[in-house]
mmCIF file of C-alpha atoms in Angstrom:
data_model
loop_
_atom_site.group_PDB
_atom_site.id
_atom_site.type_symbol
_atom_site.label_atom_id
_atom_site.label_comp_id
_atom_site.label_asym_id
_atom_site.label_seq_id
_atom_site.Cartn_x
_atom_site.Cartn_y
_atom_site.Cartn_z
ATOM 1 C CA MET K 1 -49.591 -79.247 130.932
ATOM 2 C CA ILE K 2 -49.426 -75.764 131.144
ATOM 3 C CA ASP K 3 -47.055 -74.488 127.990
ATOM 4 C CA VAL K 4 -44.363 -73.030 129.026
ATOM 5 C CA ARG K 5 -44.579 -70.136 126.124
ATOM 6 C CA ARG K 6 -47.475 -68.437 127.273
ATOM 7 C CA LEU K 7 -46.161 -68.568 131.184
ATOM 8 C CA ARG K 8 -43.823 -66.169 130.017
ATOM 9 C CA LEU K 9 -46.113 -64.161 128.590
ATOM 10 C CA LEU K 10 -47.848 -64.364 132.453
ATOM 11 C CA ARG K 11 -45.303 -63.221 133.695
ATOM 12 C CA GLU K 12 -44.742 -60.388 131.024
ATOM 13 C CA LEU K 13 -47.499 -58.677 131.310
ATOM 14 C CA SER K 14 -47.547 -58.737 135.016
ATOM 15 C CA ARG K 15 -44.552 -57.211 134.972
ATOM 16 C CA LEU K 16 -45.045 -54.690 132.119
ATOM 17 C CA GLY K 17 -48.387 -54.257 132.776
ATOM 18 C CA THR K 18 -49.856 -54.259 129.138
ATOM 19 C CA ALA K 19 -50.939 -56.743 126.705
ATOM 20 C CA SER K 20 -50.278 -54.520 124.247
ATOM 21 C CA ALA K 21 -46.051 -53.814 125.594
ATOM 22 C CA VAL K 22 -46.519 -57.029 126.276
ATOM 23 C CA ALA K 23 -46.601 -57.736 122.658
ATOM 24 C CA GLU K 24 -43.219 -55.397 121.573
ATOM 25 C CA LEU K 25 -41.419 -57.409 123.663
ATOM 26 C CA TYR K 26 -41.885 -60.305 121.466
ATOM 27 C CA PHE K 27 -42.683 -59.482 118.227
ATOM 28 C CA LEU K 28 -46.503 -60.599 118.035
ATOM 29 C CA SER K 29 -49.855 -59.002 117.653
ATOM 30 C CA PRO K 30 -51.438 -57.744 121.297
ATOM 31 C CA SER K 31 -54.191 -59.987 120.290
ATOM 32 C CA ALA K 32 -52.095 -62.867 119.480
ATOM 33 C CA VAL K 33 -51.206 -62.457 123.126
ATOM 34 C CA SER K 34 -54.402 -62.027 124.881
ATOM 35 C CA GLN K 35 -55.547 -65.322 122.247
ATOM 36 C CA GLN K 36 -52.531 -67.590 123.875
ATOM 37 C CA LEU K 37 -53.610 -66.027 127.427
ATOM 38 C CA ALA K 38 -57.134 -67.096 126.616
ATOM 39 C CA THR K 39 -55.272 -70.610 125.807
ATOM 40 C CA LEU K 40 -53.834 -70.789 129.026
ATOM 41 C CA GLU K 41 -56.399 -70.561 131.178
ATOM 42 C CA ARG K 42 -58.167 -72.599 129.761
ATOM 43 C CA GLU K 43 -55.360 -75.427 130.651
ATOM 44 C CA VAL K 44 -55.572 -74.661 133.875
ATOM 45 C CA GLY K 45 -58.914 -74.354 134.814
ATOM 46 C CA VAL K 46 -59.110 -70.915 136.528
ATOM 47 C CA THR K 47 -60.171 -67.449 135.557
ATOM 48 C CA LEU K 48 -56.228 -65.920 135.361
ATOM 49 C CA LEU K 49 -57.422 -62.267 133.855
ATOM 50 C CA ARG K 50 -59.810 -59.935 134.415
ATOM 51 C CA ARG K 51 -60.553 -56.644 132.018
ATOM 52 C CA ILE K 52 -61.079 -53.331 133.126
ATOM 53 C CA GLY K 53 -62.332 -50.733 131.166
ATOM 54 C CA ARG K 54 -59.409 -52.143 127.703
ATOM 55 C CA ARG K 55 -56.867 -53.188 130.265
ATOM 56 C CA LEU K 56 -55.363 -57.718 131.632
ATOM 57 C CA THR K 57 -54.423 -57.199 135.256
ATOM 58 C CA LEU K 58 -53.710 -60.359 137.157
ATOM 59 C CA THR K 59 -57.063 -62.089 139.276
ATOM 60 C CA ALA K 60 -55.428 -63.781 142.320
ATOM 61 C CA ALA K 61 -55.528 -67.157 140.906
ATOM 62 C CA GLY K 62 -52.835 -64.926 138.052
ATOM 63 C CA GLU K 63 -51.335 -63.093 140.275
ATOM 64 C CA LEU K 64 -50.175 -66.842 141.986
ATOM 65 C CA LEU K 65 -49.022 -69.153 139.026
ATOM 66 C CA VAL K 66 -47.219 -66.059 138.187
ATOM 67 C CA LYS K 67 -45.004 -66.476 141.454
ATOM 68 C CA HIS K 68 -44.666 -70.277 140.187
ATOM 69 C CA ALA K 69 -43.988 -69.672 137.072
ATOM 70 C CA ASP K 70 -40.807 -67.160 138.535
ATOM 71 C CA ARG K 71 -39.728 -71.086 139.879
ATOM 72 C CA ILE K 72 -40.218 -73.190 136.814
ATOM 73 C CA LEU K 73 -38.641 -70.430 134.352
ATOM 74 C CA ILE K 74 -35.740 -69.923 137.050
ATOM 75 C CA ASP K 75 -35.467 -74.673 137.712
ATOM 76 C CA LEU K 76 -36.177 -74.769 133.599
ATOM 77 C CA GLU K 77 -32.470 -72.951 132.965
ATOM 78 C CA ARG K 78 -30.465 -74.556 135.791
ATOM 79 C CA ALA K 79 -31.893 -77.808 134.319
ATOM 80 C CA GLU K 80 -30.626 -76.942 131.114
ATOM 81 C CA ALA K 81 -26.680 -75.514 132.989
ATOM 82 C CA ASP K 82 -26.845 -78.403 134.735
ATOM 83 C CA LEU K 83 -27.482 -80.826 131.614
ATOM 84 C CA ALA K 84 -24.272 -78.566 129.911
ATOM 85 C CA ALA K 85 -22.042 -79.650 132.878
ATOM 86 C CA HIS K 86 -22.193 -83.617 131.811
ATOM 87 C CA GLN K 87 -20.964 -82.586 127.784
ATOM 88 C CA ALA K 88 -17.214 -83.640 127.582
ATOM 89 C CA GLU K 89 -15.997 -81.139 125.779
ATOM 90 C CA LEU K 90 -18.892 -77.175 125.419
ATOM 91 C CA ARG K 91 -20.546 -77.382 122.428
ATOM 92 C CA GLY K 92 -23.795 -75.741 120.898
ATOM 93 C CA ARG K 93 -24.461 -72.225 120.665
ATOM 94 C CA VAL K 94 -24.363 -68.695 122.895
ATOM 95 C CA ARG K 95 -25.655 -66.020 121.362
ATOM 96 C CA ILE K 96 -23.871 -62.721 123.320
ATOM 97 C CA ALA K 97 -24.456 -59.323 123.120
ATOM 98 C CA ALA K 98 -22.709 -56.341 124.563
ATOM 99 C CA PHE K 99 -22.812 -52.233 123.708
ATOM 100 C CA PRO K 100 -21.064 -50.838 121.783
ATOM 101 C CA THR K 101 -18.500 -49.326 122.907
ATOM 102 C CA ALA K 102 -17.577 -52.885 125.285
ATOM 103 C CA SER K 103 -17.912 -54.498 121.281
ATOM 104 C CA ARG K 104 -14.451 -52.715 120.292
ATOM 105 C CA LEU K 105 -12.887 -53.075 123.105
ATOM 106 C CA PHE K 106 -13.746 -56.250 123.908
ATOM 107 C CA MET K 107 -15.728 -59.225 121.370
ATOM 108 C CA VAL K 108 -12.999 -59.985 119.312
ATOM 109 C CA PRO K 109 -10.766 -61.032 121.473
ATOM 110 C CA ALA K 110 -12.782 -62.529 123.280
ATOM 111 C CA LEU K 111 -14.598 -64.164 120.895
ATOM 112 C CA THR K 112 -11.628 -65.243 118.983
ATOM 113 C CA ALA K 113 -10.513 -66.583 122.669
ATOM 114 C CA ALA K 114 -13.761 -68.147 123.239
ATOM 115 C CA GLY K 115 -13.388 -70.029 119.554
ATOM 116 C CA ARG K 116 -9.577 -71.319 119.958
ATOM 117 C CA GLU K 117 -10.197 -72.654 123.293
ATOM 118 C CA HIS K 118 -13.747 -74.478 122.089
ATOM 119 C CA PRO K 119 -13.711 -75.293 118.901
ATOM 120 C CA GLU K 120 -17.288 -77.347 119.243
ATOM 121 C CA LEU K 121 -18.973 -73.864 120.696
ATOM 122 C CA THR K 122 -20.256 -71.176 118.931
ATOM 123 C CA ILE K 123 -20.828 -68.055 119.635
ATOM 124 C CA ALA K 124 -22.864 -65.383 118.000
ATOM 125 C CA PHE K 125 -22.813 -62.446 118.449
ATOM 126 C CA GLU K 126 -24.839 -58.764 117.827
ATOM 127 C CA GLU K 127 -23.988 -55.346 118.533
ATOM 128 C CA MET K 128 -27.015 -54.375 121.256
ATOM 129 C CA GLU K 129 -28.144 -51.416 123.006
ATOM 130 C CA THR K 130 -28.192 -51.566 127.208
ATOM 131 C CA HIS K 131 -32.164 -51.908 127.313
ATOM 132 C CA GLU K 132 -32.002 -53.280 124.039
ATOM 133 C CA ALA K 133 -30.295 -56.653 125.509
ATOM 134 C CA VAL K 134 -32.081 -57.219 128.332
ATOM 135 C CA GLU K 135 -35.066 -57.226 127.221
ATOM 136 C CA ALA K 136 -33.768 -59.430 124.888
ATOM 137 C CA LEU K 137 -32.381 -61.999 127.960
ATOM 138 C CA ARG K 138 -35.980 -61.990 128.858
ATOM 139 C CA ARG K 139 -37.326 -63.107 125.381
ATOM 140 C CA GLU K 140 -34.370 -66.218 125.625
ATOM 141 C CA ASP K 141 -33.533 -64.459 121.948
ATOM 142 C CA LEU K 142 -29.857 -63.898 124.286
ATOM 143 C CA ASP K 143 -27.847 -66.242 126.506
ATOM 144 C CA ALA K 144 -25.606 -63.393 128.152
ATOM 145 C CA ALA K 145 -24.432 -59.452 127.463
ATOM 146 C CA ILE K 146 -22.564 -56.703 128.156
ATOM 147 C CA ILE K 147 -24.213 -55.047 129.737
ATOM 148 C CA TYR K 148 -24.007 -51.156 131.883
ATOM 149 C CA GLU K 149 -25.461 -49.236 135.079
ATOM 150 C CA TYR K 150 -25.221 -45.655 136.492
ATOM 151 C CA GLU K 151 -24.815 -44.765 139.185
ATOM 152 C CA VAL K 152 -27.407 -41.718 139.589
ATOM 153 C CA LEU K 153 -30.146 -43.928 137.852
ATOM 154 C CA GLY K 154 -29.562 -46.500 140.162
ATOM 155 C CA PRO K 155 -29.297 -50.662 140.166
ATOM 156 C CA LEU K 156 -31.320 -52.142 137.263
ATOM 157 C CA SER K 157 -34.645 -53.590 137.723
ATOM 158 C CA ALA K 158 -33.835 -57.424 136.484
ATOM 159 C CA PRO K 159 -34.868 -59.418 139.672
ATOM 160 C CA ASP K 160 -35.402 -61.783 136.234
ATOM 161 C CA LEU K 161 -30.749 -61.158 136.258
ATOM 162 C CA GLU K 162 -28.212 -62.176 137.366
ATOM 163 C CA ILE K 163 -25.148 -59.309 136.763
ATOM 164 C CA VAL K 164 -22.809 -59.267 137.867
ATOM 165 C CA THR K 165 -20.255 -55.679 137.287
ATOM 166 C CA LEU K 166 -17.021 -55.802 135.843
ATOM 167 C CA PHE K 167 -15.477 -53.204 135.782
ATOM 168 C CA SER K 168 -16.806 -48.658 137.310
ATOM 169 C CA GLU K 169 -15.345 -46.852 135.905
ATOM 170 C CA PRO K 170 -15.847 -42.777 136.487
ATOM 171 C CA LEU K 171 -17.635 -39.923 133.893
ATOM 172 C CA VAL K 172 -14.792 -37.542 133.103
ATOM 173 C CA LEU K 173 -15.691 -34.269 131.060
ATOM 174 C CA LEU K 174 -14.150 -34.103 127.281
ATOM 175 C CA VAL K 175 -12.465 -30.658 125.833
ATOM 176 C CA GLY K 176 -10.323 -29.244 124.023
ATOM 177 C CA GLN K 177 -6.870 -28.989 124.519
ATOM 178 C CA ASP K 178 -6.976 -25.279 124.978
ATOM 179 C CA GLU K 179 -10.276 -24.734 126.739
ATOM 180 C CA THR K 180 -9.563 -22.032 129.140
ATOM 181 C CA GLN K 181 -11.868 -22.661 131.943
ATOM 182 C CA ARG K 182 -10.752 -24.446 135.124
ATOM 183 C CA PRO K 183 -14.473 -26.657 135.893
ATOM 184 C CA THR K 184 -13.940 -28.985 139.096
ATOM 185 C CA ARG K 185 -18.479 -29.330 138.379
ATOM 186 C CA LEU K 186 -21.070 -29.473 136.254
ATOM 187 C CA ALA K 187 -22.506 -26.165 137.583
ATOM 188 C CA GLU K 188 -19.842 -24.249 136.424
ATOM 189 C CA LEU K 189 -20.128 -25.196 132.808
ATOM 190 C CA ALA K 190 -24.258 -24.952 132.919
ATOM 191 C CA ASP K 191 -23.153 -21.998 130.321
ATOM 192 C CA ARG K 192 -22.134 -23.892 127.421
ATOM 193 C CA ARG K 193 -23.433 -26.472 124.497
ATOM 194 C CA TRP K 194 -23.681 -30.380 125.256
ATOM 195 C CA ILE K 195 -22.622 -33.211 122.425
ATOM 196 C CA ALA K 196 -24.751 -36.185 124.277
ATOM 197 C CA PRO K 197 -25.321 -39.649 123.933
ATOM 198 C CA ARG K 198 -28.716 -40.377 121.720
ATOM 199 C CA ALA K 199 -31.714 -39.568 124.129
ATOM 200 C CA ASP K 200 -33.032 -43.345 123.677
ATOM 201 C CA THR K 201 -30.515 -44.476 125.625
ATOM 202 C CA LEU K 202 -29.583 -45.078 129.418
ATOM 203 C CA CYS K 203 -26.919 -43.195 128.868
ATOM 204 C CA HIS K 204 -28.613 -40.153 127.989
ATOM 205 C CA ALA K 205 -30.728 -39.691 130.476
ATOM 206 C CA ALA K 206 -27.743 -40.986 132.709
ATOM 207 C CA PHE K 207 -26.364 -37.731 131.484
ATOM 208 C CA VAL K 208 -29.632 -35.465 132.127
ATOM 209 C CA ALA K 209 -29.812 -36.476 135.221
ATOM 210 C CA VAL K 210 -26.669 -35.177 137.500
ATOM 211 C CA CYS K 211 -27.351 -31.900 134.587
ATOM 212 C CA GLU K 212 -30.309 -31.924 136.101
ATOM 213 C CA ALA K 213 -29.084 -33.343 139.382
ATOM 214 C CA ALA K 214 -26.004 -30.521 138.832
ATOM 215 C CA GLY K 215 -29.063 -27.439 138.947
ATOM 216 C CA PHE K 216 -29.222 -26.906 135.722
ATOM 217 C CA THR K 217 -30.988 -28.227 131.876
ATOM 218 C CA PRO K 218 -27.497 -29.147 129.285
ATOM 219 C CA ARG K 219 -27.813 -26.980 126.186
ATOM 220 C CA ILE K 220 -27.417 -30.602 123.960
ATOM 221 C CA ASP K 221 -26.222 -29.284 120.011
ATOM 222 C CA ALA K 222 -25.107 -32.856 118.574
ATOM 223 C CA LEU K 223 -26.405 -36.424 119.820
ATOM 224 C CA THR K 224 -24.205 -39.562 118.916
ATOM 225 C CA ASN K 225 -23.722 -42.642 120.381
ATOM 226 C CA ASP K 226 -19.834 -43.490 118.242
ATOM 227 C CA TYR K 227 -17.488 -41.948 121.253
ATOM 228 C CA LEU K 228 -15.167 -40.905 118.717
ATOM 229 C CA LEU K 229 -17.701 -38.915 116.938
ATOM 230 C CA THR K 230 -17.292 -37.293 120.262
ATOM 231 C CA HIS K 231 -13.797 -36.662 120.426
ATOM 232 C CA ASN K 232 -14.437 -34.459 116.261
ATOM 233 C CA LEU K 233 -16.997 -33.002 117.813
ATOM 234 C CA VAL K 234 -14.934 -31.495 120.238
ATOM 235 C CA VAL K 235 -12.125 -31.402 118.767
ATOM 236 C CA GLY K 236 -14.083 -29.317 115.640
ATOM 237 C CA GLY K 237 -15.295 -26.630 118.842
ATOM 238 C CA LEU K 238 -19.091 -27.836 118.980
ATOM 239 C CA GLY K 239 -18.874 -28.028 122.057
ATOM 240 C CA VAL K 240 -18.278 -30.197 126.025
ATOM 241 C CA ALA K 241 -19.109 -34.239 126.640
ATOM 242 C CA LEU K 242 -19.255 -36.315 129.425
ATOM 243 C CA VAL K 243 -18.008 -39.527 128.311
ATOM 244 C CA PRO K 244 -16.988 -42.945 130.302
ATOM 245 C CA THR K 245 -13.723 -43.273 131.398
ATOM 246 C CA SER K 246 -13.756 -45.784 128.253
ATOM 247 C CA GLY K 247 -14.371 -43.678 126.135
ATOM 248 C CA LEU K 248 -11.216 -42.213 125.903
ATOM 249 C CA VAL K 249 -9.885 -44.990 124.349
ATOM 250 C CA GLY K 250 -8.378 -43.287 121.008
ATOM 251 C CA MET K 251 -8.525 -40.210 122.234
ATOM 252 C CA PRO K 252 -6.650 -37.648 119.990
ATOM 253 C CA VAL K 253 -3.881 -35.511 122.161
ATOM 254 C CA THR K 254 -6.330 -31.976 121.167
ATOM 255 C CA LEU K 255 -8.311 -32.716 123.358
ATOM 256 C CA ARG K 256 -7.851 -33.504 127.588
ATOM 257 C CA SER K 257 -9.773 -35.539 130.001
ATOM 258 C CA VAL K 258 -11.411 -33.658 132.929
ATOM 259 C CA ALA K 259 -12.429 -34.977 136.556
ATOM 260 C CA LEU K 260 -15.215 -33.357 138.560
ATOM 261 C CA GLU K 261 -16.264 -34.170 141.704
ATOM 262 C CA ASP K 262 -20.937 -34.166 141.497
ATOM 263 C CA PRO K 263 -21.229 -36.932 143.425
ATOM 264 C CA GLY K 264 -22.979 -39.998 141.090
ATOM 265 C CA LEU K 265 -19.944 -39.700 138.036
ATOM 266 C CA MET K 266 -19.990 -43.704 137.725
ATOM 267 C CA ARG K 267 -20.975 -46.384 135.021
ATOM 268 C CA ARG K 268 -21.095 -50.069 135.769
ATOM 269 C CA VAL K 269 -19.855 -52.121 133.679
ATOM 270 C CA CYS K 270 -22.041 -55.617 134.244
ATOM 271 C CA PHE K 271 -21.993 -58.839 132.684
ATOM 272 C CA ALA K 272 -25.614 -60.633 132.495
ATOM 273 C CA SER K 273 -27.190 -63.730 132.679
ATOM 274 C CA ARG K 274 -31.034 -65.647 133.170
ATOM 275 C CA ILE K 275 -30.745 -66.187 137.097
ATOM 276 C CA GLY K 276 -30.332 -70.096 136.305
ATOM 277 C CA GLY K 277 -28.328 -69.500 133.206
ATOM 278 C CA GLN K 278 -25.623 -68.750 134.649
ATOM 279 C CA ARG K 279 -24.964 -72.213 136.076
ATOM 280 C CA ARG K 280 -23.893 -73.025 132.194
ATOM 281 C CA PRO K 281 -20.726 -73.993 131.429
ATOM 282 C CA ALA K 282 -20.011 -71.586 128.032
ATOM 283 C CA ILE K 283 -21.318 -68.560 129.970
ATOM 284 C CA ILE K 284 -19.039 -68.983 133.431
ATOM 285 C CA ARG K 285 -16.711 -69.234 130.151
ATOM 286 C CA MET K 286 -17.261 -66.711 128.102
ATOM 287 C CA PHE K 287 -18.196 -64.513 131.896
ATOM 288 C CA ASP K 288 -14.175 -66.122 133.236
ATOM 289 C CA THR K 289 -13.468 -64.138 129.309
ATOM 290 C CA PHE K 290 -14.320 -61.166 129.907
ATOM 291 C CA LEU K 291 -13.070 -60.722 133.038
ATOM 292 C CA ARG K 292 -10.336 -61.749 132.125
ATOM 293 C CA LEU K 293 -10.086 -59.110 129.356
ATOM 294 C CA THR K 294 -11.241 -55.875 131.726
ATOM 295 C CA GLU K 295 -8.408 -56.604 134.302
ATOM 296 C CA ASP K 296 -6.908 -53.452 132.581
ATOM 297 C CA TYR K 297 -10.394 -50.722 133.194
ATOM 298 C CA GLN K 298 -11.062 -52.741 137.391
ATOM 299 C CA ASP K 299 -7.797 -50.451 138.978
ATOM 300 C CA LEU K 300 -10.382 -47.032 137.631
#
């Protein structure tokens, strides 16, 4: 009998390319990953891997099993979802994450509504950045997540996930009310000091990408993922910032936002779950809840 957990490791090796990367994803040692994959080979009785130097690569049989693994894991998700649909009442545990801004704006009303409408349903919430949530979904440490995609970076590469847009929002320039410059494009701000998201996030990658597309490398004097702190830094004259519209919530009157004409200044806020798992009644209900809570942002 093939162990499903080992199938997941093989699939992730195909995706990530190294046993070390798979080990990091699953919080294992590389040797533990190699041992599990060797056990999988013994289970199926076929050589799945070959070593080239220090690198493990898949044989033709390994590639074939990965294709089957994709279908098997999706079918397991669907089976669990179909069984959950036979419950008379929503119950059990749903693990969900959201990036900080979405957490601040939407999670409390979402959790409150779920507890009121479905008292037998337990929602476990954790704040995560998008890249963390995507990996947690793949590890099956999460059932769903609120994530973002930036137009300038393109859609996330996540063929094993169902990603549905809740709303799209423009990125706008944040300046002080006493700002004398009236920019219409990023290139006009090439010599300014910038407040940017932290370097370990997609937000930072998107910010740098739009600046480089405008022809300059931004001078970054402050890094923060906290939009309220970003507001205060701009008020203090420590730089200007590029923020999504949802990042304007709580903006003081001493600031103003400026729409720019550059292409690619758009972010999508999305609901993500594993393919197959999105059919679970509890996941459907959470999606409907977030769709309702984000209605005011859907016409931006």
